[in-house]
CSV table of C-alpha atoms in Angstrom, one decimal:
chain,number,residue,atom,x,y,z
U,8,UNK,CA,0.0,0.0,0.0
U,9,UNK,CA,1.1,3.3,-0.8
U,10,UNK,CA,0.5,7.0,0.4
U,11,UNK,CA,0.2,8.4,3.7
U,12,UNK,CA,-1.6,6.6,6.9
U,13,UNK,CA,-2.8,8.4,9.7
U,14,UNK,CA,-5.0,7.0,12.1
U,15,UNK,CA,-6.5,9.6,15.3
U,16,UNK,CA,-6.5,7.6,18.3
U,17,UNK,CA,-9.1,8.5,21.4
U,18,UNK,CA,-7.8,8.3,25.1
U,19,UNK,CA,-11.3,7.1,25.6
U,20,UNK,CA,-10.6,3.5,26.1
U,21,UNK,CA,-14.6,2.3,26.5
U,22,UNK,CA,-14.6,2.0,22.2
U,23,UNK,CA,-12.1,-0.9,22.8
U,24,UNK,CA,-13.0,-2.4,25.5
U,25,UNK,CA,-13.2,-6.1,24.2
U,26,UNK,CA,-15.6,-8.1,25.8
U,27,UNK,CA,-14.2,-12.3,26.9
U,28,UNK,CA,-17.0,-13.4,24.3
U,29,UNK,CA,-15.7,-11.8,21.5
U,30,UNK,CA,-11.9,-13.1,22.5
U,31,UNK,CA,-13.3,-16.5,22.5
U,32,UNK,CA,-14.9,-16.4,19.0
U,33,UNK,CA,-12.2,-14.8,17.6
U,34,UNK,CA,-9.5,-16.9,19.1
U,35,UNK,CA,-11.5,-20.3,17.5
U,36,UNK,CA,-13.5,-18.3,14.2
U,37,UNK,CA,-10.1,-16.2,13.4
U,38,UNK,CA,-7.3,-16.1,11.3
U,39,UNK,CA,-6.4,-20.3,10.5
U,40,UNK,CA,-2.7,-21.5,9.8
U,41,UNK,CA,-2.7,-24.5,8.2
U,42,UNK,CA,0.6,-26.6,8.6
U,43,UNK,CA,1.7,-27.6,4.9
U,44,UNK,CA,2.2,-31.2,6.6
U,45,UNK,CA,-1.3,-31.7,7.1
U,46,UNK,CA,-2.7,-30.5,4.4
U,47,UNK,CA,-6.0,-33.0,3.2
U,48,UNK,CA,-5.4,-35.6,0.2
U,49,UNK,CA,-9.4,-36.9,0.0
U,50,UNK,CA,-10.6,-34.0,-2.4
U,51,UNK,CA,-11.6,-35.0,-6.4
U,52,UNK,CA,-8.4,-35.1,-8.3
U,53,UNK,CA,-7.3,-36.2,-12.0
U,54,UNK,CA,-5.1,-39.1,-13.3
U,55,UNK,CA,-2.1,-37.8,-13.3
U,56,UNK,CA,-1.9,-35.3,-10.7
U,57,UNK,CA,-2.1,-35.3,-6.6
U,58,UNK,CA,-3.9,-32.6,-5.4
U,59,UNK,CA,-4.1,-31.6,-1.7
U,60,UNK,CA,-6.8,-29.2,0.1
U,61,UNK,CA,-5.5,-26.4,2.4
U,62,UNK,CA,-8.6,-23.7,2.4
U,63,UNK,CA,-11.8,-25.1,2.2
U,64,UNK,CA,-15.3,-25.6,4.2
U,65,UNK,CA,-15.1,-28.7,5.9
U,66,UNK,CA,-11.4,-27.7,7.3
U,67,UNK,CA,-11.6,-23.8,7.8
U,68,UNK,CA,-15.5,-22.9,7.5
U,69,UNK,CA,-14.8,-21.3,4.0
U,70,UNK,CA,-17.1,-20.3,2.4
U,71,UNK,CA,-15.9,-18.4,-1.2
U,72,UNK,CA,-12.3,-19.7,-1.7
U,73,UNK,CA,-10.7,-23.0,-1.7
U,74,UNK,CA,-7.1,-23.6,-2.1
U,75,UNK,CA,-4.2,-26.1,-1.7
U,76,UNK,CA,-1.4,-27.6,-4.0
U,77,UNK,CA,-0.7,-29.9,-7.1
U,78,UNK,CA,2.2,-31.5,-8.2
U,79,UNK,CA,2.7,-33.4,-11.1
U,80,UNK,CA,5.4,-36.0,-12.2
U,81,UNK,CA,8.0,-35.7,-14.1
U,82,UNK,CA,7.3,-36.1,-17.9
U,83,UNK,CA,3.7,-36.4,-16.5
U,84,UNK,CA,0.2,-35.0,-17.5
U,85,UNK,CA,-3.2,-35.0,-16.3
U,86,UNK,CA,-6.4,-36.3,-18.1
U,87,UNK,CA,-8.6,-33.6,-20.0
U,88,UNK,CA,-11.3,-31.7,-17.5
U,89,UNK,CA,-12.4,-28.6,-16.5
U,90,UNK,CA,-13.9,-27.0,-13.0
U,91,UNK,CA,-17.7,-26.3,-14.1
U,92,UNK,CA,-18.5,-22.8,-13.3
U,93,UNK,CA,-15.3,-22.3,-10.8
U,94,UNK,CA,-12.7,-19.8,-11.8
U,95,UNK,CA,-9.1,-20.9,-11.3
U,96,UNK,CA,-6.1,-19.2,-10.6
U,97,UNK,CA,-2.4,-21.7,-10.3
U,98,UNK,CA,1.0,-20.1,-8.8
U,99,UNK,CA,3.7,-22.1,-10.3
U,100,UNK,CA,6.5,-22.6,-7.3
U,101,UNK,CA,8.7,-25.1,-9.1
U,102,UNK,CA,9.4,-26.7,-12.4
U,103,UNK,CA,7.7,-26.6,-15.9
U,104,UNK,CA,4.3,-26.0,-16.4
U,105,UNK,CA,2.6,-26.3,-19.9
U,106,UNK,CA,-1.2,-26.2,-20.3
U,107,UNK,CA,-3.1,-27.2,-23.1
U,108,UNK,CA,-7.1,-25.7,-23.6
U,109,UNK,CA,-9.8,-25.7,-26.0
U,110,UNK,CA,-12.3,-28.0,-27.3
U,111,UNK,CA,-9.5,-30.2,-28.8
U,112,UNK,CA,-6.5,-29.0,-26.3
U,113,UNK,CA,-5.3,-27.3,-29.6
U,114,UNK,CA,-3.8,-24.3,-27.7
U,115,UNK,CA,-1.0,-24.4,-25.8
U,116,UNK,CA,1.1,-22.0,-23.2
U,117,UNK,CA,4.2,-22.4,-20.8
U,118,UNK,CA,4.6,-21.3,-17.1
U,119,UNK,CA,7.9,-21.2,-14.9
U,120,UNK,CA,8.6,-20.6,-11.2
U,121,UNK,CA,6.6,-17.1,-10.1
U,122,UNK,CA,4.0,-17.6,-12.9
U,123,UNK,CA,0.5,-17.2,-12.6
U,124,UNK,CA,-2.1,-18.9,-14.5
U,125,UNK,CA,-5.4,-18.3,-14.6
U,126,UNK,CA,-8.3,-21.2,-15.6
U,127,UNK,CA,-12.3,-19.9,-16.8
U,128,UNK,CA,-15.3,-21.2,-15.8
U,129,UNK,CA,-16.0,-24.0,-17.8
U,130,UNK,CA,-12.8,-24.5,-20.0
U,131,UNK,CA,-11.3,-27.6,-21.3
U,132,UNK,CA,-7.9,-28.4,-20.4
U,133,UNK,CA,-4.8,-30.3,-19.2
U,134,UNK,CA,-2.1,-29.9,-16.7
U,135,UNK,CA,1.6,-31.0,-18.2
U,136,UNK,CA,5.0,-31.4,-16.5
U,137,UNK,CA,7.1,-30.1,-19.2
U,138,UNK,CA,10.4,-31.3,-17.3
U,139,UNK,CA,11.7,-35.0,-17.5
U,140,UNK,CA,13.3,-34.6,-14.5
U,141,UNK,CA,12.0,-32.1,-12.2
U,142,UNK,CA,8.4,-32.4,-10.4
U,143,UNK,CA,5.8,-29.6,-10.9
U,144,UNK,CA,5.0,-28.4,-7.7
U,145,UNK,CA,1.8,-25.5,-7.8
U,146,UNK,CA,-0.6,-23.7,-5.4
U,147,UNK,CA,-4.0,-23.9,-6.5
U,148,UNK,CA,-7.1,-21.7,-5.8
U,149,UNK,CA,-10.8,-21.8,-7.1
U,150,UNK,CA,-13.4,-19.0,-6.3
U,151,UNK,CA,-15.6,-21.3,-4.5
U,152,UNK,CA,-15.8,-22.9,-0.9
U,153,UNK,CA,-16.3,-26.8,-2.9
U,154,UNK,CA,-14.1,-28.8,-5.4
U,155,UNK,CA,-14.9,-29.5,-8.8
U,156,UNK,CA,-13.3,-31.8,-11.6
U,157,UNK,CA,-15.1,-32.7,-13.9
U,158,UNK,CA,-13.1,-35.3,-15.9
U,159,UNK,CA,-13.4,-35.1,-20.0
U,160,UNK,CA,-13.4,-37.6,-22.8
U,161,UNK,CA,-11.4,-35.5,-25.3
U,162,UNK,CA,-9.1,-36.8,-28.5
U,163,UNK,CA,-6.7,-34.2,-28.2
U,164,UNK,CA,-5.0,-32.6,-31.5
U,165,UNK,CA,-1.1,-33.6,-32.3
U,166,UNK,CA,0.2,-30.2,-32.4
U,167,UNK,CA,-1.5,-27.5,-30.2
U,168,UNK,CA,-1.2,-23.9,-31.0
U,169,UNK,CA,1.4,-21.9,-28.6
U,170,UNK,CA,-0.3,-19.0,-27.4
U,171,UNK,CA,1.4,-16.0,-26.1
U,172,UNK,CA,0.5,-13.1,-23.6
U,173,UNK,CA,0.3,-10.4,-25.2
U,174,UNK,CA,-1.9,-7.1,-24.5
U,175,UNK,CA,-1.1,-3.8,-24.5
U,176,UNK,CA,1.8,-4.0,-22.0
U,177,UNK,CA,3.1,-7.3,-23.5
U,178,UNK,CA,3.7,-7.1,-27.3
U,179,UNK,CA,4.2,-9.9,-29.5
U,180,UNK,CA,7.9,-11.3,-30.2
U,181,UNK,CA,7.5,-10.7,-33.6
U,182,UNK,CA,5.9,-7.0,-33.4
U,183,UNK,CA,8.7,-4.0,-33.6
U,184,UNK,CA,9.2,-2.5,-30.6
């Protein structure tokens, strides 16, 4: 956050006077810390992939988000699916990611350590490990409080279009600067 910060505090101290009720709820309906050692493997996963829940109702009450890791093999790849109407966001924190999307999986896209990718409602794809060696290791979080996979039946095309980000900040390779 930027810019200045100024807060007027009153010597009247009856304003935050907490009450032992409101310690108690808080102290149990707070902020959660969930140890990465314990984090739950029983949550709807894809061939290919092992998926563990972090954030989610049954273990923290939550009720909008649910979050946890992936990793993938090496040289591995999940199964064609998609999350129904849940929007995905996965944080890449080692190895190779490549996605593949569409109808077909015809398009294709790369992701490295500190990458973000970001999965629609709804749209067909697949989860690669693009490293022989190395396992993908990712955070994962969906925009809803349940877990959805919805596996798909899809004949995948041979050779899937790359796809590059590009917008108005990020030009093409080919475009003159």
């Amino acid at each position: 956050m930027s810019g200045s910060h100024d807060h007027t505090h009153s010597q009247n101290h009856s304003h935050s006077h907490h009450h032992h009720h409101d310690d108690e709820r808080w102290k149990h309906d707070g902020v959660r810390v969930i140890p990465g050692n314990q984090l739950d493997p029983n949550v709807p996963s894809t061939a290919g992939m092992d998926r563990k829940a972090a954030i989610n109702f049954a273990r923290v009450g939550a009720q909008k988000l649910w979050a946890g890791t992936v990793s993938i093999k090496p040289d591995a790849k999940t199964g064609a699916h998609h999350h129904g109407h849940l929007e995905s966001i996965i944080y890449v924190v080692k190895g190779k990611a490549r996605m593949r999307w569409g109808e077909k999986l015809q398009f294709t896209a790369e992701a490295g350590p500190g990458d973000f990718i970001f999965v629609p409602p709804y749209v067909p794809h697949q989860e690669i490990n693009a490293s022989r060696d190395e396992v993908l290791e990712c955070v994962l979080v969906r925009s809803d409080g349940e877990a959805v996979a919805i596996n798909l039946d899809i004949e995948p095309i041979e050779k899937p279009e790359t796809v590059l980000w590009v917008d108005p900040v990020h030009r093409h390779p080919d475009e003159k600067k």
